[in-house]
Amino acid sequence: MTYTQPKQMHLGVVLSPTTAHVAGWRHPDAISNAGATFEQLRQIVDDASRAKFDFAFLADELCAPDATDEILSRDPVVYQFEPLTLMSALAVTTKEIGLVATQTTTYNEPYHIARKLASIDNLSGGRCGWNVVTSYVPAEARNFNLSEHVTYENRYERAREFCEVTAGLWDSWTDDAFVLDKESGRYFDPERIRRLNHEGKHFKVAGPLNVVRSPQGHPVIVQAGSSEHGLDLAADVAEMVFTAQRNLDGAVAFNKGLRERAERRGRDANSFRVIAGVYPVIGGTMEEAKRKYSELQDLIHSEIGLARLSQLLDFDVTNLPLDGPLPDNIPVTNAYRSRQELIINMAREGNMTLRELYKEVMSAYGHRIVIGTPETVADSLQEWHAAGASDGFMIMPAFLPTGLTDFVDGVVPELRKRDLFRTEYEGNTLRSHLGIARPDVPSGDPALV
Amino acid sequence: MTYTQPKQMHLGVVLSPTTAHVAGWRHPDAISNAGATFEQLRQIVDDASRAKFDFAFLADELCAPDATDEILSRDPVVYQFEPLTLMSALAVTTKEIGLVATQTTTYNEPYHIARKLASIDNLSGGRCGWNVVTSYVPAEARNFNLSEHVTYENRYERAREFCEVTAGLWDSWTDDAFVLDKESGRYFDPERIRRLNHEGKHFKVAGPLNVVRSPQGHPVIVQAGSSEHGLDLAADVAEMVFTAQRNLDGAVAFNKGLRERAERRGRDANSFRVIAGVYPVIGGTMEEAKRKYSELQDLIHSEIGLARLSQLLDFDVTNLPLDGPLPDNIPVTNAYRSRQELIINMAREGNMTLRELYKEVMSAYGHRIVIGTPETVADSLQEWHAAGASDGFMIMPAFLPTGLTDFVDGVVPELRKRDLFRTEYEGNTLRSHLGIARPDVPSGDPALV
């Protein structure tokens, strides 16, 4: 395999609604509604940009969690901004950091998505990324005229064609199409327009996109699926892959496997970055860090713990004993498959009670938890990076704002001492931060090829 | 009728892609790509905000105009930002002025629209408005999986249900729902959530919206339809009505008729503002203003003039003689009906040649053109206002940036001398600027009423 890992790591930060920890908002240091207060979010993204992070990442779901009013009322996730509007606002209040937003292909139309993302790439001067998801939460269907969730196979087939259409729309104009010639009255050169005229199974889209081609050509394509169809899609189209990995060997195998898959499918193994989620809990001493973690875990109400576990497993555990085990008979369903499997394996391997399991899962949604001092957290990231586990890490702050600032003030300087993270940006686009090439407009008329 | 016109007029500015005049970009003073350059647009909206305008207005279409590459290449409309992303960006770079964006109900889903607009209302601190349109351009269908445009009746039926759903979603939470109680672990009070559970002919939407209720409760609803179904919809839901009126008597009759229609349909005649489009051409003397107008008209290429006329009429006139009349046999079609009629009447009444007609139509898209000095333009607005033609005016700059600054620097001081326009904002929301009440959350469970 021809893959070469970059010497320095890439870093991103997740801006989950309010916090990456379900009870993080209850922590004494937390600003409880930071995720829905633009000035707070702006400050957090500015902090990440000053620390020269590659990107901030906006997660998304098109519904409130499927829970009773009673249980939902303990969950901060419903109080948030919609990600494309938030990203547009951040696009003009930041100058350097990349901005990635989640948008599903299941309940959207490619013309809308291509247009909004191209617009944001223009607004931000080339710092936009799109996390392509297929919607694993069945409750989303009920906000979009359906009683039943779209099936897994159908979702991925649609996602693949969706990405084909958006790519084609982003190539509606060559980079030099707009000549703006006042004298002759030509706004663009008619030889440099490319009408898509796509007719596929799921979509029929004529084009052209009514937005000029953006600084990055295409926004950076991000993918996090890790089921079979998800991995195939990532191997084919992703330029950044976000992954939940809890142990080093598994992470190394995932990274290697995905690059081999890409090569088997005819793509250069260097054409994407793999970024692993990390949920850091940082203290001045190891004891302080551990105490902080256990305080956070104790803030999770058992009602919401069991409810969220049920949702992630697509299996009701709310009436089972808190100190008993996960039952054996959990079926694979039409929900988020790889996440289901991860949680079931976690329970089995750790021989966990339901209380232990929800605490573990709720703290980082299946991502790796790293508890320690700035030095030991840096050690752990260095170890993973050196072993080829990933090209970088997505930091998931337990709460805002100190969940990020502890990392920026403590761990980032440690990484720099070891020459593992940049001190300055080299360029102004997300592609430049990630070291991923800008796509050219394919030659020839798309309707003829 | 119980309608009382406000003493001072309301003012808005249209940010069409690049300019409101198809050849405005060619004018020597024009910045040719101002409509696609964020810093330019930001400057223009800041100018309007300093002048205490009520709002800036973003027009939209979900396609490039239906034209050959050759004709399209003379049209600046394809080089622009998508309006919701642009509005989000402007929401955080401005402090006071209202921001209204056009979004069609025909090729969107209410959950997406309700969520994005609520998010922007939150980002802007309550300055968001939504211009509800039903898509009159058949070419849009071809970007959304359809060969044929959705029929007129169907579009309005869908629009009406769409507005019902978005209103219900905006009332998903009472204003005081989010208690953020760290101690008890309650993020919101479970008694204060309102799940919509809408099941209608066009939509099935469960809710709740996963965005907190916004400062205005609902973004301001704007409507510009003036066909029968459009007028009924405006009478029922609009809080601001944008209208194209070319003569005073017609404008007075429109305003009065719409308010009577609202009362007949059980709504208070004071619950909306009527805003008429005005396309000002301003000079230091009347001669200078007239010269400026005729320079602009001469910049319109006949190719694009006839093509755009064909599009607005939904009838091909591109092969007819430029100096001959409009044919008699133009059929009423499924396109933008009231606009068709307006143009046909204009041609008949003025006994115009096709060249004269396209020049007239292309300059202001059927809106009123006012050519003169700051004093005479102010006179004309005052006359209309005094006669009860409208509550205010939407300024459509021929090109940017001086199309707006000529008005702000010249006409606005004249209006203030006559106590016809504010010198300061009284509040911080678009509703406050317009004097339109904030909606309460209806009492009772929406699923039970």
mmCIF file with all atom_site columns, N, CA, C and O in Angstrom, chain B residues 205-221:
data_model
loop_
_atom_site.group_PDB
_atom_site.id
_atom_site.type_symbol
_atom_site.label_atom_id
_atom_site.label_alt_id
_atom_site.label_comp_id
_atom_site.label_asym_id
_atom_site.label_entity_id
_atom_site.label_seq_id
_atom_site.pdbx_PDB_ins_code
_atom_site.Cartn_x
_atom_site.Cartn_y
_atom_site.Cartn_z
_atom_site.occupancy
_atom_site.B_iso_or_equiv
_atom_site.pdbx_formal_charge
_atom_site.auth_seq_id
_atom_site.auth_comp_id
_atom_site.auth_asym_id
_atom_site.auth_atom_id
_atom_site.pdbx_PDB_model_num
ATOM 1  N N  . VAL B 1 205 ? -45.781 15.572 10.048 1.00 0.00 ? 205 VAL B N  1
ATOM 2  C CA . VAL B 1 205 ? -44.623 16.082 10.783 1.00 0.00 ? 205 VAL B CA 1
ATOM 3  C C  . VAL B 1 205 ? -44.893 15.984 12.284 1.00 0.00 ? 205 VAL B C  1
ATOM 4  O O  . VAL B 1 205 ? -45.823 16.605 12.808 1.00 0.00 ? 205 VAL B O  1
ATOM 5  N N  . ALA B 1 206 ? -44.081 15.202 12.978 1.00 0.00 ? 206 ALA B N  1
ATOM 6  C CA . ALA B 1 206 ? -44.324 14.929 14.392 1.00 0.00 ? 206 ALA B CA 1
ATOM 7  C C  . ALA B 1 206 ? -43.860 16.081 15.291 1.00 0.00 ? 206 ALA B C  1
ATOM 8  O O  . ALA B 1 206 ? -44.531 16.441 16.242 1.00 0.00 ? 206 ALA B O  1
ATOM 9  N N  . GLY B 1 207 ? -42.691 16.663 15.016 1.00 0.00 ? 207 GLY B N  1
ATOM 10 C CA . GLY B 1 207 ? -42.101 17.625 15.934 1.00 0.00 ? 207 GLY B CA 1
ATOM 11 C C  . GLY B 1 207 ? -41.603 16.913 17.180 1.00 0.00 ? 207 GLY B C  1
ATOM 12 O O  . GLY B 1 207 ? -41.637 15.676 17.231 1.00 0.00 ? 207 GLY B O  1
ATOM 13 N N  . PRO B 1 208 ? -41.117 17.597 18.211 1.00 0.00 ? 208 PRO B N  1
ATOM 14 C CA . PRO B 1 208 ? -40.973 19.048 18.269 1.00 0.00 ? 208 PRO B CA 1
ATOM 15 C C  . PRO B 1 208 ? -39.791 19.529 17.409 1.00 0.00 ? 208 PRO B C  1
ATOM 16 O O  . PRO B 1 208 ? -38.967 18.713 17.004 1.00 0.00 ? 208 PRO B O  1
ATOM 17 N N  . LEU B 1 209 ? -39.736 20.826 17.132 1.00 0.00 ? 209 LEU B N  1
ATOM 18 C CA . LEU B 1 209 ? -38.577 21.402 16.459 1.00 0.00 ? 209 LEU B CA 1
ATOM 19 C C  . LEU B 1 209 ? -37.399 21.350 17.425 1.00 0.00 ? 209 LEU B C  1
ATOM 20 O O  . LEU B 1 209 ? -37.553 21.657 18.598 1.00 0.00 ? 209 LEU B O  1
ATOM 21 N N  . ASN B 1 210 ? -36.228 20.916 16.919 1.00 0.00 ? 210 ASN B N  1
ATOM 22 C CA . ASN B 1 210 ? -35.067 20.859 17.821 1.00 0.00 ? 210 ASN B CA 1
ATOM 23 C C  . ASN B 1 210 ? -34.258 22.158 17.812 1.00 0.00 ? 210 ASN B C  1
ATOM 24 O O  . ASN B 1 210 ? -33.027 22.163 17.713 1.00 0.00 ? 210 ASN B O  1
ATOM 25 N N  . VAL B 1 211 ? -34.978 23.258 17.902 1.00 0.00 ? 211 VAL B N  1
ATOM 26 C CA . VAL B 1 211 ? -34.385 24.589 18.083 1.00 0.00 ? 211 VAL B CA 1
ATOM 27 C C  . VAL B 1 211 ? -35.279 25.308 19.090 1.00 0.00 ? 211 VAL B C  1
ATOM 28 O O  . VAL B 1 211 ? -36.506 25.190 19.038 1.00 0.00 ? 211 VAL B O  1
ATOM 29 N N  . VAL B 1 212 ? -34.666 26.027 20.001 1.00 0.00 ? 212 VAL B N  1
ATOM 30 C CA . VAL B 1 212 ? -35.412 26.789 21.006 1.00 0.00 ? 212 VAL B CA 1
ATOM 31 C C  . VAL B 1 212 ? -36.306 27.832 20.324 1.00 0.00 ? 212 VAL B C  1
ATOM 32 O O  . VAL B 1 212 ? -35.999 28.297 19.231 1.00 0.00 ? 212 VAL B O  1
ATOM 33 N N  . ARG B 1 213 ? -37.433 28.165 20.953 1.00 0.00 ? 213 ARG B N  1
ATOM 34 C CA . ARG B 1 213 ? -38.307 29.218 20.381 1.00 0.00 ? 213 ARG B CA 1
ATOM 35 C C  . ARG B 1 213 ? -37.499 30.504 20.257 1.00 0.00 ? 213 ARG B C  1
ATOM 36 O O  . ARG B 1 213 ? -36.755 30.880 21.146 1.00 0.00 ? 213 ARG B O  1
ATOM 37 N N  . SER B 1 214 ? -37.700 31.194 19.139 1.00 0.00 ? 214 SER B N  1
ATOM 38 C CA . SER B 1 214 ? -36.797 32.302 18.798 1.00 0.00 ? 214 SER B CA 1
ATOM 39 C C  . SER B 1 214 ? -37.317 33.629 19.326 1.00 0.00 ? 214 SER B C  1
ATOM 40 O O  . SER B 1 214 ? -38.473 33.727 19.755 1.00 0.00 ? 214 SER B O  1
ATOM 41 N N  . PRO B 1 215 ? -36.470 34.670 19.327 1.00 0.00 ? 215 PRO B N  1
ATOM 42 C CA . PRO B 1 215 ? -36.854 35.955 19.914 1.00 0.00 ? 215 PRO B CA 1
ATOM 43 C C  . PRO B 1 215 ? -38.186 36.504 19.389 1.00 0.00 ? 215 PRO B C  1
ATOM 44 O O  . PRO B 1 215 ? -38.959 37.076 20.158 1.00 0.00 ? 215 PRO B O  1
ATOM 45 N N  . GLN B 1 216 ? -38.464 36.336 18.097 1.00 0.00 ? 216 GLN B N  1
ATOM 46 C CA . GLN B 1 216 ? -39.732 36.844 17.562 1.00 0.00 ? 216 GLN B CA 1
ATOM 47 C C  . GLN B 1 216 ? -40.880 35.843 17.693 1.00 0.00 ? 216 GLN B C  1
ATOM 48 O O  . GLN B 1 216 ? -41.979 36.096 17.201 1.00 0.00 ? 216 GLN B O  1
ATOM 49 N N  . GLY B 1 217 ? -40.629 34.682 18.281 1.00 0.00 ? 217 GLY B N  1
ATOM 50 C CA . GLY B 1 217 ? -41.664 33.650 18.331 1.00 0.00 ? 217 GLY B CA 1
ATOM 51 C C  . GLY B 1 217 ? -41.748 32.963 16.978 1.00 0.00 ? 217 GLY B C  1
ATOM 52 O O  . GLY B 1 217 ? -41.371 31.814 16.823 1.00 0.00 ? 217 GLY B O  1
ATOM 53 N N  . HIS B 1 218 ? -42.227 33.676 15.998 1.00 0.00 ? 218 HIS B N  1
ATOM 54 C CA . HIS B 1 218 ? -42.168 33.249 14.597 1.00 0.00 ? 218 HIS B CA 1
ATOM 55 C C  . HIS B 1 218 ? -41.411 34.322 13.820 1.00 0.00 ? 218 HIS B C  1
ATOM 56 O O  . HIS B 1 218 ? -41.648 35.520 14.051 1.00 0.00 ? 218 HIS B O  1
ATOM 57 N N  . PRO B 1 219 ? -40.563 33.922 12.867 1.00 0.00 ? 219 PRO B N  1
ATOM 58 C CA . PRO B 1 219 ? -40.038 34.911 11.926 1.00 0.00 ? 219 PRO B CA 1
ATOM 59 C C  . PRO B 1 219 ? -41.216 35.625 11.251 1.00 0.00 ? 219 PRO B C  1
ATOM 60 O O  . PRO B 1 219 ? -42.308 35.068 11.155 1.00 0.00 ? 219 PRO B O  1
ATOM 61 N N  . VAL B 1 220 ? -41.017 36.855 10.790 1.00 0.00 ? 220 VAL B N  1
ATOM 62 C CA . VAL B 1 220 ? -42.082 37.614 10.117 1.00 0.00 ? 220 VAL B CA 1
ATOM 63 C C  . VAL B 1 220 ? -42.411 36.941 8.777  1.00 0.00 ? 220 VAL B C  1
ATOM 64 O O  . VAL B 1 220 ? -41.521 36.635 7.990  1.00 0.00 ? 220 VAL B O  1
ATOM 65 N N  . ILE B 1 221 ? -43.709 36.699 8.539  1.00 0.00 ? 221 ILE B N  1
ATOM 66 C CA . ILE B 1 221 ? -44.133 36.035 7.305  1.00 0.00 ? 221 ILE B CA 1
ATOM 67 C C  . ILE B 1 221 ? -44.411 37.081 6.229  1.00 0.00 ? 221 ILE B C  1
ATOM 68 O O  . ILE B 1 221 ? -45.246 37.970 6.410  1.00 0.00 ? 221 ILE B O  1
#
